[in-house]
mmCIF file of C-alpha atoms and ligand atoms in Angstrom:
data_model
loop_
_atom_site.group_PDB
_atom_site.id
_atom_site.type_symbol
_atom_site.label_atom_id
_atom_site.label_comp_id
_atom_site.label_asym_id
_atom_site.label_seq_id
_atom_site.Cartn_x
_atom_site.Cartn_y
_atom_site.Cartn_z
ATOM 1 C CA MET U 1 -0.001 0.077 0.020
ATOM 2 C CA ALA U 2 1.448 3.459 -0.805
ATOM 3 C CA ASP U 3 2.171 5.678 2.028
ATOM 4 C CA LEU U 4 -0.201 8.764 1.692
ATOM 5 C CA SER U 5 0.337 10.084 5.230
ATOM 6 C CA SER U 6 2.148 13.155 3.851
ATOM 7 C CA LEU U 7 -1.061 13.961 1.962
ATOM 8 C CA GLN U 8 -3.051 13.552 5.196
ATOM 9 C CA ILE U 9 -0.772 15.950 6.947
ATOM 10 C CA ALA U 10 -1.319 18.597 4.231
ATOM 11 C CA LEU U 11 -5.165 18.045 4.465
ATOM 12 C CA LYS U 12 -5.047 18.584 8.165
ATOM 13 C CA GLU U 13 -3.123 21.613 7.911
ATOM 14 C CA ARG U 14 -5.633 23.097 5.455
ATOM 15 C CA GLU U 15 -8.398 22.389 7.782
ATOM 16 C CA GLN U 16 -6.619 23.975 10.799
ATOM 17 C CA GLN U 17 -6.180 27.184 8.759
ATOM 18 C CA SER U 18 -10.053 27.231 7.894
ATOM 19 C CA LEU U 19 -8.933 26.771 4.249
ATOM 20 C CA TYR U 20 -10.437 23.454 3.589
ATOM 21 C CA ARG U 21 -12.813 23.524 0.688
ATOM 22 C CA GLN U 22 -15.951 21.507 0.278
ATOM 23 C CA ARG U 23 -18.194 21.080 -2.684
ATOM 24 C CA GLN U 24 -21.879 21.923 -2.377
ATOM 25 C CA ILE U 25 -24.160 19.685 -4.504
ATOM 26 C CA VAL U 26 -26.545 21.713 -6.681
ATOM 27 C CA ALA U 27 -29.724 19.823 -7.695
ATOM 28 C CA SER U 28 -31.310 22.545 -10.165
ATOM 29 C CA ALA U 29 -30.380 24.619 -13.126
ATOM 30 C CA GLN U 30 -28.388 27.831 -12.514
ATOM 31 C CA GLY U 31 -30.632 30.923 -12.000
ATOM 32 C CA ALA U 32 -31.448 33.529 -9.437
ATOM 33 C CA GLU U 33 -32.627 30.697 -7.192
ATOM 34 C CA ILE U 34 -30.952 27.279 -6.977
ATOM 35 C CA VAL U 35 -31.521 24.098 -4.900
ATOM 36 C CA VAL U 36 -28.537 23.014 -2.709
ATOM 37 C CA ASP U 37 -28.783 20.143 -0.432
ATOM 38 C CA GLY U 38 -32.530 20.287 -0.733
ATOM 39 C CA GLU U 39 -32.764 23.833 0.191
ATOM 40 C CA GLN U 40 -33.817 26.668 -2.039
ATOM 41 C CA LEU U 41 -31.336 29.618 -1.975
ATOM 42 C CA VAL U 42 -30.996 32.873 -3.662
ATOM 43 C CA ASN U 43 -27.807 32.662 -5.609
ATOM 44 C CA PHE U 44 -25.224 35.410 -5.406
ATOM 45 C CA CYS U 45 -22.063 33.466 -6.390
ATOM 46 C CA SER U 46 -22.559 32.425 -9.842
ATOM 47 C CA ASN U 47 -20.715 33.942 -13.015
ATOM 48 C CA ASP U 48 -23.899 33.589 -15.095
ATOM 49 C CA TYR U 49 -23.981 37.403 -15.139
ATOM 50 C CA LEU U 50 -26.792 37.765 -17.772
ATOM 51 C CA GLY U 51 -28.814 34.879 -16.561
ATOM 52 C CA LEU U 52 -28.330 32.853 -19.778
ATOM 53 C CA ALA U 53 -27.207 29.542 -18.468
ATOM 54 C CA ASN U 54 -30.775 28.180 -18.433
ATOM 55 C CA HIS U 55 -32.292 30.357 -21.157
ATOM 56 C CA PRO U 56 -34.984 28.542 -23.146
ATOM 57 C CA LYS U 57 -33.790 29.643 -26.714
ATOM 58 C CA ILE U 58 -30.131 28.577 -25.719
ATOM 59 C CA VAL U 59 -31.368 25.309 -24.291
ATOM 60 C CA THR U 60 -33.426 24.514 -27.568
ATOM 61 C CA ALA U 61 -30.328 25.412 -29.705
ATOM 62 C CA PHE U 62 -28.280 22.873 -27.671
ATOM 63 C CA GLN U 63 -30.929 20.187 -28.104
ATOM 64 C CA GLN U 64 -31.379 20.733 -31.790
ATOM 65 C CA ALA U 65 -27.677 20.733 -32.443
ATOM 66 C CA ALA U 66 -27.470 17.544 -30.246
ATOM 67 C CA ASN U 67 -30.160 16.032 -32.782
ATOM 68 C CA ASP U 68 -28.158 16.923 -35.725
ATOM 69 C CA TYR U 69 -24.629 16.488 -34.733
ATOM 70 C CA GLY U 70 -24.814 13.977 -31.819
ATOM 71 C CA VAL U 71 -22.955 14.499 -28.530
ATOM 72 C CA GLY U 72 -19.420 13.777 -29.207
ATOM 73 C CA SER U 73 -17.190 15.710 -31.611
ATOM 74 C CA GLY U 74 -15.298 12.612 -32.414
ATOM 75 C CA ALA U 75 -11.729 13.933 -32.568
ATOM 76 C CA SER U 76 -9.591 17.053 -32.084
ATOM 77 C CA HIS U 77 -9.845 20.150 -34.432
ATOM 78 C CA LEU U 78 -6.925 19.160 -36.538
ATOM 79 C CA VAL U 79 -8.266 15.739 -37.273
ATOM 80 C CA CYS U 80 -11.993 15.503 -37.928
ATOM 81 C CA GLY U 81 -13.693 17.223 -35.038
ATOM 82 C CA HIS U 82 -13.886 20.828 -36.446
ATOM 83 C CA SER U 83 -17.580 21.169 -37.246
ATOM 84 C CA GLN U 84 -19.475 23.867 -39.136
ATOM 85 C CA LEU U 85 -20.911 25.107 -35.927
ATOM 86 C CA HIS U 86 -17.401 25.443 -34.348
ATOM 87 C CA HIS U 87 -16.273 27.317 -37.297
ATOM 88 C CA GLN U 88 -19.466 29.590 -37.434
ATOM 89 C CA LEU U 89 -18.944 30.506 -33.737
ATOM 90 C CA GLU U 90 -15.362 31.458 -34.531
ATOM 91 C CA GLU U 91 -16.492 33.826 -37.280
ATOM 92 C CA GLU U 92 -19.245 35.464 -35.185
ATOM 93 C CA LEU U 93 -16.928 35.914 -32.205
ATOM 94 C CA ALA U 94 -14.230 37.578 -34.291
ATOM 95 C CA ASP U 95 -16.871 39.916 -35.824
ATOM 96 C CA PHE U 96 -18.263 40.658 -32.496
ATOM 97 C CA VAL U 97 -15.166 41.763 -30.904
ATOM 98 C CA LYS U 98 -13.910 43.366 -34.192
ATOM 99 C CA ARG U 99 -10.881 41.144 -34.837
ATOM 100 C CA ASP U 100 -9.693 39.276 -37.994
ATOM 101 C CA ARG U 101 -10.193 35.896 -36.509
ATOM 102 C CA ALA U 102 -11.013 33.841 -33.304
ATOM 103 C CA LEU U 103 -10.028 30.395 -32.126
ATOM 104 C CA PHE U 104 -12.470 28.390 -29.847
ATOM 105 C CA PHE U 105 -10.763 26.614 -27.052
ATOM 106 C CA SER U 106 -12.292 24.104 -24.694
ATOM 107 C CA THR U 107 -11.787 26.093 -21.618
ATOM 108 C CA GLY U 108 -10.381 29.442 -20.495
ATOM 109 C CA TYR U 109 -7.693 27.565 -18.525
ATOM 110 C CA MET U 110 -6.604 25.878 -21.640
ATOM 111 C CA ALA U 111 -6.886 29.047 -23.779
ATOM 112 C CA ASN U 112 -4.466 30.737 -21.476
ATOM 113 C CA ILE U 113 -2.049 28.000 -21.035
ATOM 114 C CA GLY U 114 -2.052 27.224 -24.763
ATOM 115 C CA THR U 115 -1.729 30.868 -25.915
ATOM 116 C CA ILE U 116 1.183 31.855 -23.630
ATOM 117 C CA ASN U 117 3.055 28.718 -23.814
ATOM 118 C CA ALA U 118 2.887 29.006 -27.622
ATOM 119 C CA LEU U 119 4.142 32.581 -27.535
ATOM 120 C CA LEU U 120 6.771 32.517 -25.080
ATOM 121 C CA GLY U 121 9.943 30.352 -24.228
ATOM 122 C CA LYS U 122 12.825 30.768 -21.935
ATOM 123 C CA ASP U 123 14.471 33.644 -23.802
ATOM 124 C CA ASP U 124 11.229 35.779 -23.301
ATOM 125 C CA PHE U 125 9.622 37.742 -20.689
ATOM 126 C CA VAL U 126 6.123 37.864 -19.350
ATOM 127 C CA TYR U 127 4.762 40.654 -16.987
ATOM 128 C CA GLN U 128 1.703 39.955 -15.001
ATOM 129 C CA ASP U 129 -0.455 41.763 -12.421
ATOM 130 C CA LYS U 130 -0.144 40.329 -9.098
ATOM 131 C CA LEU U 131 -3.933 39.787 -8.914
ATOM 132 C CA ASN U 132 -4.113 37.784 -12.314
ATOM 133 C CA HIS U 133 -6.214 34.748 -12.495
ATOM 134 C CA ALA U 134 -4.435 31.512 -11.614
ATOM 135 C CA SER U 135 -4.643 30.181 -15.093
ATOM 136 C CA LEU U 136 -2.601 33.126 -16.228
ATOM 137 C CA LEU U 137 0.086 32.654 -13.566
ATOM 138 C CA ASP U 138 0.230 29.057 -14.307
ATOM 139 C CA ALA U 139 0.734 29.647 -18.108
ATOM 140 C CA GLY U 140 3.392 32.215 -17.560
ATOM 141 C CA LEU U 141 5.471 29.797 -15.002
ATOM 142 C CA SER U 142 5.063 26.760 -17.347
ATOM 143 C CA SER U 143 6.210 28.748 -20.400
ATOM 144 C CA GLY U 144 9.688 28.984 -18.831
ATOM 145 C CA ALA U 145 9.840 32.720 -19.807
ATOM 146 C CA ARG U 146 11.348 35.161 -17.306
ATOM 147 C CA PHE U 147 8.493 35.957 -14.972
ATOM 148 C CA GLN U 148 7.677 39.511 -13.445
ATOM 149 C CA ARG U 149 4.674 40.296 -11.280
ATOM 150 C CA PHE U 150 3.917 43.904 -11.011
ATOM 151 C CA LEU U 151 1.819 45.570 -8.345
ATOM 152 C CA HIS U 152 -1.893 45.550 -8.970
ATOM 153 C CA ASN U 153 -2.794 48.044 -11.689
ATOM 154 C CA ASP U 154 0.580 49.840 -10.992
ATOM 155 C CA ILE U 155 1.814 51.397 -14.224
ATOM 156 C CA LYS U 156 4.830 52.877 -12.692
ATOM 157 C CA ASN U 157 5.877 49.400 -11.105
ATOM 158 C CA LEU U 158 5.398 47.704 -14.454
ATOM 159 C CA GLU U 159 7.468 50.363 -16.268
ATOM 160 C CA THR U 160 10.296 50.006 -13.820
ATOM 161 C CA ARG U 161 10.377 46.343 -14.504
ATOM 162 C CA LEU U 162 10.129 46.879 -18.351
ATOM 163 C CA ASP U 163 13.059 49.270 -18.200
ATOM 164 C CA LYS U 164 15.468 46.732 -16.857
ATOM 165 C CA ASN U 165 15.036 44.570 -19.799
ATOM 166 C CA VAL U 166 15.088 47.379 -22.343
ATOM 167 C CA SER U 167 18.053 46.131 -24.247
ATOM 168 C CA ASN U 168 17.069 42.435 -24.306
ATOM 169 C CA ASP U 169 15.433 41.387 -27.600
ATOM 170 C CA GLY U 170 13.422 38.496 -26.316
ATOM 171 C CA ARG U 171 9.728 38.608 -26.765
ATOM 172 C CA LYS U 172 7.795 40.642 -24.125
ATOM 173 C CA LEU U 173 4.192 39.986 -23.180
ATOM 174 C CA ILE U 174 2.117 42.007 -20.825
ATOM 175 C CA VAL U 175 -0.844 40.091 -19.595
ATOM 176 C CA VAL U 176 -3.640 41.046 -17.312
ATOM 177 C CA ASP U 177 -7.207 40.233 -16.468
ATOM 178 C CA GLY U 178 -9.494 42.741 -18.140
ATOM 179 C CA VAL U 179 -11.809 42.627 -14.998
ATOM 180 C CA PHE U 180 -10.148 41.115 -11.939
ATOM 181 C CA SER U 181 -11.898 37.940 -10.886
ATOM 182 C CA MET U 182 -11.791 38.440 -7.038
ATOM 183 C CA ASP U 183 -11.868 42.307 -7.000
ATOM 184 C CA GLY U 184 -14.166 43.167 -9.950
ATOM 185 C CA ASP U 185 -12.021 46.208 -10.892
ATOM 186 C CA CYS U 186 -10.727 46.778 -14.402
ATOM 187 C CA ALA U 187 -7.110 47.000 -15.546
ATOM 188 C CA PRO U 188 -6.081 50.416 -16.723
ATOM 189 C CA LEU U 189 -5.950 49.115 -20.398
ATOM 190 C CA ASN U 190 -5.370 52.383 -22.246
ATOM 191 C CA GLU U 191 -2.191 53.098 -20.283
ATOM 192 C CA LEU U 192 -1.198 49.416 -20.463
ATOM 193 C CA SER U 193 -1.648 49.706 -24.283
ATOM 194 C CA ALA U 194 0.482 52.609 -24.496
ATOM 195 C CA ILE U 195 3.209 51.279 -22.406
ATOM 196 C CA ALA U 196 3.300 47.967 -24.328
ATOM 197 C CA ASP U 197 3.600 50.074 -27.544
ATOM 198 C CA LYS U 198 6.551 52.191 -26.072
ATOM 199 C CA HIS U 199 8.325 49.039 -24.814
ATOM 200 C CA ASN U 200 7.734 46.997 -28.038
ATOM 201 C CA ALA U 201 5.625 44.339 -25.927
ATOM 202 C CA TRP U 202 2.594 42.516 -26.695
ATOM 203 C CA LEU U 203 -0.594 43.194 -24.597
ATOM 204 C CA MET U 204 -2.951 40.324 -23.878
ATOM 205 C CA ILE U 205 -6.114 40.508 -21.761
ATOM 206 C CA ASP U 206 -8.296 37.744 -20.172
ATOM 207 C CA ASP U 207 -11.741 39.199 -20.328
ATOM 208 C CA ALA U 208 -13.528 36.317 -18.647
ATOM 209 C CA HIS U 209 -15.649 38.734 -16.493
ATOM 210 C CA GLY U 210 -15.841 41.625 -18.971
ATOM 211 C CA PHE U 211 -17.256 39.810 -21.838
ATOM 212 C CA GLY U 212 -20.995 40.144 -22.012
ATOM 213 C CA VAL U 213 -20.979 42.622 -19.285
ATOM 214 C CA LEU U 214 -19.011 45.583 -20.190
ATOM 215 C CA GLY U 215 -19.071 47.792 -23.285
ATOM 216 C CA GLU U 216 -22.021 49.303 -25.196
ATOM 217 C CA LYS U 217 -22.765 45.958 -26.975
ATOM 218 C CA GLY U 218 -21.464 43.592 -24.257
ATOM 219 C CA ALA U 219 -18.234 42.907 -26.307
ATOM 220 C CA GLY U 220 -16.296 43.567 -22.984
ATOM 221 C CA CYS U 221 -13.173 45.553 -22.091
ATOM 222 C CA SER U 222 -11.875 46.001 -25.726
ATOM 223 C CA GLU U 223 -15.200 47.780 -26.415
ATOM 224 C CA GLN U 224 -15.234 49.647 -23.012
ATOM 225 C CA PHE U 225 -11.747 50.917 -23.492
ATOM 226 C CA ASN U 226 -12.040 51.196 -27.297
ATOM 227 C CA LEU U 227 -8.927 49.216 -28.176
ATOM 228 C CA ASP U 228 -8.497 47.776 -31.576
ATOM 229 C CA GLN U 229 -6.502 44.779 -32.680
ATOM 230 C CA ASN U 230 -3.330 46.937 -33.051
ATOM 231 C CA GLN U 231 -3.650 48.298 -29.473
ATOM 232 C CA LEU U 232 -4.736 45.093 -27.979
ATOM 233 C CA PRO U 233 -3.469 42.302 -30.190
ATOM 234 C CA ILE U 234 -4.462 39.340 -27.952
ATOM 235 C CA LEU U 235 -7.868 39.140 -26.615
ATOM 236 C CA MET U 236 -9.063 36.165 -24.702
ATOM 237 C CA ALA U 237 -12.411 35.790 -23.189
ATOM 238 C CA THR U 238 -14.453 32.796 -21.749
ATOM 239 C CA LEU U 239 -17.908 31.606 -22.518
ATOM 240 C CA GLY U 240 -18.825 29.954 -19.396
ATOM 241 C CA LYS U 241 -19.596 33.184 -17.502
ATOM 242 C CA GLY U 242 -21.475 36.048 -19.192
ATOM 243 C CA MET U 243 -22.517 33.780 -22.092
ATOM 244 C CA GLY U 244 -23.898 31.135 -19.834
ATOM 245 C CA SER U 245 -22.364 28.400 -22.107
ATOM 246 C CA PHE U 246 -18.923 26.817 -22.026
ATOM 247 C CA GLY U 247 -15.487 27.257 -23.507
ATOM 248 C CA ALA U 248 -13.262 30.161 -24.321
ATOM 249 C CA PHE U 249 -11.776 31.848 -27.409
ATOM 250 C CA VAL U 250 -8.658 33.880 -28.250
ATOM 251 C CA ALA U 251 -9.129 36.589 -30.916
ATOM 252 C CA GLY U 252 -6.624 38.601 -32.895
ATOM 253 C CA SER U 253 -4.901 38.836 -36.216
ATOM 254 C CA GLU U 254 -4.885 36.146 -38.940
ATOM 255 C CA THR U 255 -1.106 35.610 -38.067
ATOM 256 C CA LEU U 256 -1.837 35.225 -34.382
ATOM 257 C CA ILE U 257 -4.792 32.613 -34.964
ATOM 258 C CA GLU U 258 -2.858 30.664 -37.520
ATOM 259 C CA TYR U 259 0.127 30.487 -35.230
ATOM 260 C CA LEU U 260 -1.863 29.165 -32.342
ATOM 261 C CA ILE U 261 -3.477 26.545 -34.593
ATOM 262 C CA GLN U 262 -0.057 25.319 -35.314
ATOM 263 C CA PHE U 263 1.518 25.649 -31.942
ATOM 264 C CA ALA U 264 -1.057 25.933 -28.961
ATOM 265 C CA ARG U 265 -0.696 22.383 -27.681
ATOM 266 C CA PRO U 266 -3.910 22.496 -25.435
ATOM 267 C CA TYR U 267 -5.640 23.432 -28.645
ATOM 268 C CA ILE U 268 -4.139 20.693 -30.854
ATOM 269 C CA TYR U 269 -3.964 17.770 -28.349
ATOM 270 C CA THR U 270 -7.501 17.655 -27.202
ATOM 271 C CA THR U 271 -10.967 16.606 -28.262
ATOM 272 C CA ALA U 272 -13.054 19.408 -29.828
ATOM 273 C CA LEU U 273 -15.951 20.517 -27.652
ATOM 274 C CA PRO U 274 -19.274 18.884 -28.551
ATOM 275 C CA PRO U 275 -20.715 20.879 -31.591
ATOM 276 C CA ALA U 276 -23.904 21.443 -29.381
ATOM 277 C CA VAL U 277 -21.854 23.615 -27.069
ATOM 278 C CA ALA U 278 -20.940 25.845 -29.941
ATOM 279 C CA ALA U 279 -24.554 25.919 -31.159
ATOM 280 C CA ALA U 280 -25.614 27.003 -27.743
ATOM 281 C CA THR U 281 -22.990 29.740 -27.481
ATOM 282 C CA LEU U 282 -24.031 30.976 -30.849
ATOM 283 C CA ALA U 283 -27.655 31.347 -29.470
ATOM 284 C CA SER U 284 -26.174 33.236 -26.385
ATOM 285 C CA LEU U 285 -24.603 35.813 -28.599
ATOM 286 C CA GLN U 286 -27.919 36.140 -30.362
ATOM 287 C CA VAL U 287 -29.904 36.496 -27.257
ATOM 288 C CA MET U 288 -27.240 39.014 -25.828
ATOM 289 C CA ARG U 289 -27.737 41.070 -28.995
ATOM 290 C CA ASP U 290 -31.581 40.855 -29.019
ATOM 291 C CA GLU U 291 -32.121 41.570 -25.307
ATOM 292 C CA PRO U 292 -29.657 44.473 -24.391
ATOM 293 C CA GLU U 293 -32.108 44.970 -21.504
ATOM 294 C CA ARG U 294 -30.423 42.155 -19.598
ATOM 295 C CA ARG U 295 -27.158 43.993 -19.501
ATOM 296 C CA GLN U 296 -28.870 47.221 -18.611
ATOM 297 C CA HIS U 297 -30.839 45.579 -15.881
ATOM 298 C CA LEU U 298 -27.525 44.172 -14.392
ATOM 299 C CA HIS U 299 -26.003 47.615 -14.458
ATOM 300 C CA THR U 300 -29.035 48.991 -12.493
ATOM 301 C CA LEU U 301 -28.548 46.290 -9.870
ATOM 302 C CA ILE U 302 -24.798 47.100 -9.724
ATOM 303 C CA ARG U 303 -25.677 50.911 -9.035
ATOM 304 C CA GLN U 304 -28.255 49.941 -6.449
ATOM 305 C CA PHE U 305 -25.992 47.558 -4.648
ATOM 306 C CA LYS U 306 -23.077 49.994 -4.477
ATOM 307 C CA LYS U 307 -25.131 52.903 -3.389
ATOM 308 C CA ASN U 308 -26.705 50.913 -0.551
ATOM 309 C CA VAL U 309 -23.596 49.331 0.557
ATOM 310 C CA VAL U 310 -21.901 52.680 0.844
ATOM 311 C CA ALA U 311 -25.026 53.975 2.863
ATOM 312 C CA SER U 312 -24.722 50.854 5.207
ATOM 313 C CA GLY U 313 -21.186 51.607 6.128
ATOM 314 C CA LEU U 314 -19.883 48.214 4.807
ATOM 315 C CA LYS U 315 -16.795 48.374 2.821
ATOM 316 C CA LEU U 316 -17.083 48.422 -0.917
ATOM 317 C CA MET U 317 -14.380 47.748 -3.549
ATOM 318 C CA PRO U 318 -13.740 50.025 -6.463
ATOM 319 C CA SER U 319 -15.654 47.729 -8.936
ATOM 320 C CA GLY U 320 -18.022 48.612 -11.685
ATOM 321 C CA SER U 321 -18.461 45.128 -12.703
ATOM 322 C CA ALA U 322 -20.938 42.294 -11.707
ATOM 323 C CA ILE U 323 -18.315 41.192 -9.164
ATOM 324 C CA GLN U 324 -18.978 43.279 -5.872
ATOM 325 C CA PRO U 325 -16.756 41.670 -3.128
ATOM 326 C CA ILE U 326 -17.070 42.702 0.628
ATOM 327 C CA VAL U 327 -13.557 42.132 2.052
ATOM 328 C CA VAL U 328 -13.780 40.714 5.596
ATOM 329 C CA GLY U 329 -10.097 39.962 6.178
ATOM 330 C CA ASP U 330 -10.094 36.847 8.317
ATOM 331 C CA ALA U 331 -10.934 33.514 6.654
ATOM 332 C CA ASP U 332 -13.001 32.283 9.822
ATOM 333 C CA LYS U 333 -15.043 35.463 9.764
ATOM 334 C CA ALA U 334 -15.852 35.160 6.097
ATOM 335 C CA LEU U 335 -16.980 31.586 6.519
ATOM 336 C CA GLU U 336 -19.090 32.444 9.454
ATOM 337 C CA MET U 337 -20.838 35.335 7.469
ATOM 338 C CA SER U 338 -21.256 33.067 4.582
ATOM 339 C CA ALA U 339 -23.000 30.469 6.986
ATOM 340 C CA LEU U 340 -25.207 33.028 8.409
ATOM 341 C CA LEU U 341 -26.211 34.242 4.972
ATOM 342 C CA ARG U 342 -27.179 30.849 4.067
ATOM 343 C CA GLU U 343 -29.432 30.453 7.057
ATOM 344 C CA LYS U 344 -31.270 33.432 5.821
ATOM 345 C CA GLY U 345 -31.576 31.772 2.362
ATOM 346 C CA PHE U 346 -28.758 33.451 0.449
ATOM 347 C CA TRP U 347 -25.804 31.753 -1.261
ATOM 348 C CA VAL U 348 -22.694 33.849 -1.050
ATOM 349 C CA ALA U 349 -19.341 32.212 -1.262
ATOM 350 C CA ALA U 350 -16.552 32.979 1.067
ATOM 351 C CA ILE U 351 -13.334 33.217 -0.844
ATOM 352 C CA ARG U 352 -10.180 32.605 1.152
ATOM 353 C CA PRO U 353 -6.532 32.282 0.469
ATOM 354 C CA PRO U 354 -4.674 31.041 -1.580
ATOM 355 C CA THR U 355 -7.277 32.167 -4.102
ATOM 356 C CA VAL U 356 -6.975 35.793 -2.661
ATOM 357 C CA PRO U 357 -3.926 37.058 -0.778
ATOM 358 C CA ALA U 358 -3.527 36.430 2.932
ATOM 359 C CA ASN U 359 -5.829 38.402 5.277
ATOM 360 C CA THR U 360 -8.042 39.381 2.507
ATOM 361 C CA ALA U 361 -10.752 36.734 2.676
ATOM 362 C CA ARG U 362 -13.990 37.914 1.261
ATOM 363 C CA LEU U 363 -17.650 37.508 0.560
ATOM 364 C CA ARG U 364 -17.614 37.423 -3.351
ATOM 365 C CA ILE U 365 -20.982 38.625 -4.349
ATOM 366 C CA THR U 366 -21.959 38.453 -7.970
ATOM 367 C CA LEU U 367 -24.840 40.116 -9.445
ATOM 368 C CA SER U 368 -26.844 38.790 -12.402
ATOM 369 C CA ALA U 369 -29.459 40.052 -14.635
ATOM 370 C CA ALA U 370 -31.580 37.210 -13.329
ATOM 371 C CA HIS U 371 -31.957 38.892 -9.905
ATOM 372 C CA THR U 372 -34.663 41.373 -9.081
ATOM 373 C CA GLU U 373 -34.147 44.659 -7.331
ATOM 374 C CA GLN U 374 -36.187 43.082 -4.344
ATOM 375 C CA GLN U 375 -33.642 40.242 -4.252
ATOM 376 C CA VAL U 376 -30.712 42.738 -4.139
ATOM 377 C CA ASP U 377 -32.456 44.772 -1.324
ATOM 378 C CA GLN U 378 -33.107 41.565 0.796
ATOM 379 C CA LEU U 379 -29.319 40.540 0.424
ATOM 380 C CA LEU U 380 -28.299 43.959 1.504
ATOM 381 C CA ARG U 381 -30.429 43.814 4.574
ATOM 382 C CA ALA U 382 -29.246 40.336 5.435
ATOM 383 C CA LEU U 383 -25.602 41.548 5.023
ATOM 384 C CA ILE U 384 -25.948 44.263 7.453
ATOM 385 C CA GLU U 385 -27.423 42.100 10.039
ATOM 386 C CA VAL U 386 -24.796 39.382 9.602
ATOM 387 C CA ALA U 387 -21.865 41.918 9.603
ATOM 388 C CA ASP U 388 -23.366 43.330 12.876
ATOM 389 C CA LYS U 389 -23.636 39.882 14.403
ATOM 390 C CA VAL U 390 -20.217 38.894 13.582
ATOM 391 C CA SER U 391 -18.262 41.984 14.547
ATOM 392 C CA ALA U 392 -20.255 41.999 17.915
ATOM 393 C CA ALA U 393 -19.109 38.399 18.484
HETATM 394 C C1 PLP M 1 -13.009 31.479 -15.094
HETATM 395 C C2 PLP M 1 -11.791 32.109 -15.448
HETATM 396 C C3 PLP M 1 -10.840 31.510 -16.273
HETATM 397 C C4 PLP M 1 -10.924 30.034 -16.601
HETATM 398 O O1 PLP M 1 -12.001 29.878 -17.581
HETATM 399 P P1 PLP M 1 -12.729 28.369 -17.821
HETATM 400 O O2 PLP M 1 -13.286 28.533 -19.080
HETATM 401 O O3 PLP M 1 -13.709 28.277 -16.643
HETATM 402 O O4 PLP M 1 -11.641 27.424 -17.764
HETATM 403 C C5 PLP M 1 -9.754 32.210 -16.866
HETATM 404 N N1 PLP M 1 -9.420 33.497 -16.426
HETATM 405 C C6 PLP M 1 -10.267 34.134 -15.648
HETATM 406 C C7 PLP M 1 -9.932 35.595 -15.343
HETATM 407 C C8 PLP M 1 -11.449 33.401 -15.119
HETATM 408 O O5 PLP M 1 -12.264 34.076 -14.150
#
């Protein structure tokens, strides 16, 4: 029998630090209300920002495509798995974000690993915001490029680091979350684009939380900050959040996409997603265009939430996105607040280190177009009661 005692020690340690994670079993579709362990809860922790994950038109598109194409794609994209639906989705995505082309990846994690590893090797440099998503950090580390993390949204700090390597002719990539996943704030993309240009570096963003939510038409950060393909040459976004579907894409020039098709290993060496997933995502894009009121309602809820949090004296983060975290600090306290909210019928996840920096455990509240103003008001009232109770204890 293999000796797994060192694993048990690690598990024990996690538990003692209040960092042990447990999965909750969901027995319903995603939506404003969700069934967890037989209990109905108002859900304030999903990334289904536009309430599309269970939209009837999108479900129907998925079913129809499953009838036509079956379930499995049969092979990788480069063998015989690249269906007409995958291809059409790439064309519509590229058109939507105003890029030459887009490439559809199985997951956001794979898109980041695949893209950064294809672009960089050991003679190159990658510059990442300290609060970047784990998949970007993992991608940077595994690429073997020289890795620099700059202070969060701190252009000066980034520039100091770029200046150090000014005479080196390796490739340079600056990569950031468009909207930071645990804080909800945006990267200063116009400044980053200017700095990338000045230092002959490429700029890449991961727009997992901006796509569908930000910008006049919902095209995300590139639309919000008005950055074209030259100013922001590598645009990645995911489809499992605002689009309520699954998968991810990278968009950019013809050259970039052809290069990724040849060299991005997590694109090449994996089975293509089911064509029905592509069909569902095409339907999501259509619903998003046909129903701009979803995004408008989401932004109304965001304003309502922020205004009332400020009035209540709770601490707000500088976020204009659907992610509205309340930083508590202590992991135990965050867990306790999350448990008390659950007793009141709300599901709000406590996010703890190592997902967030030490002593910044938080309630990561996410708003969705599926919520009503009443639900947001009820959450606010519950939050205030729970915060009082925990700080008095
Ligand atoms: C969720 C997320 C990912 C991963 O995307 P998946 O499609 O879920 O693998 C990547 N980057 C960011 C910023 C994310 O929030």
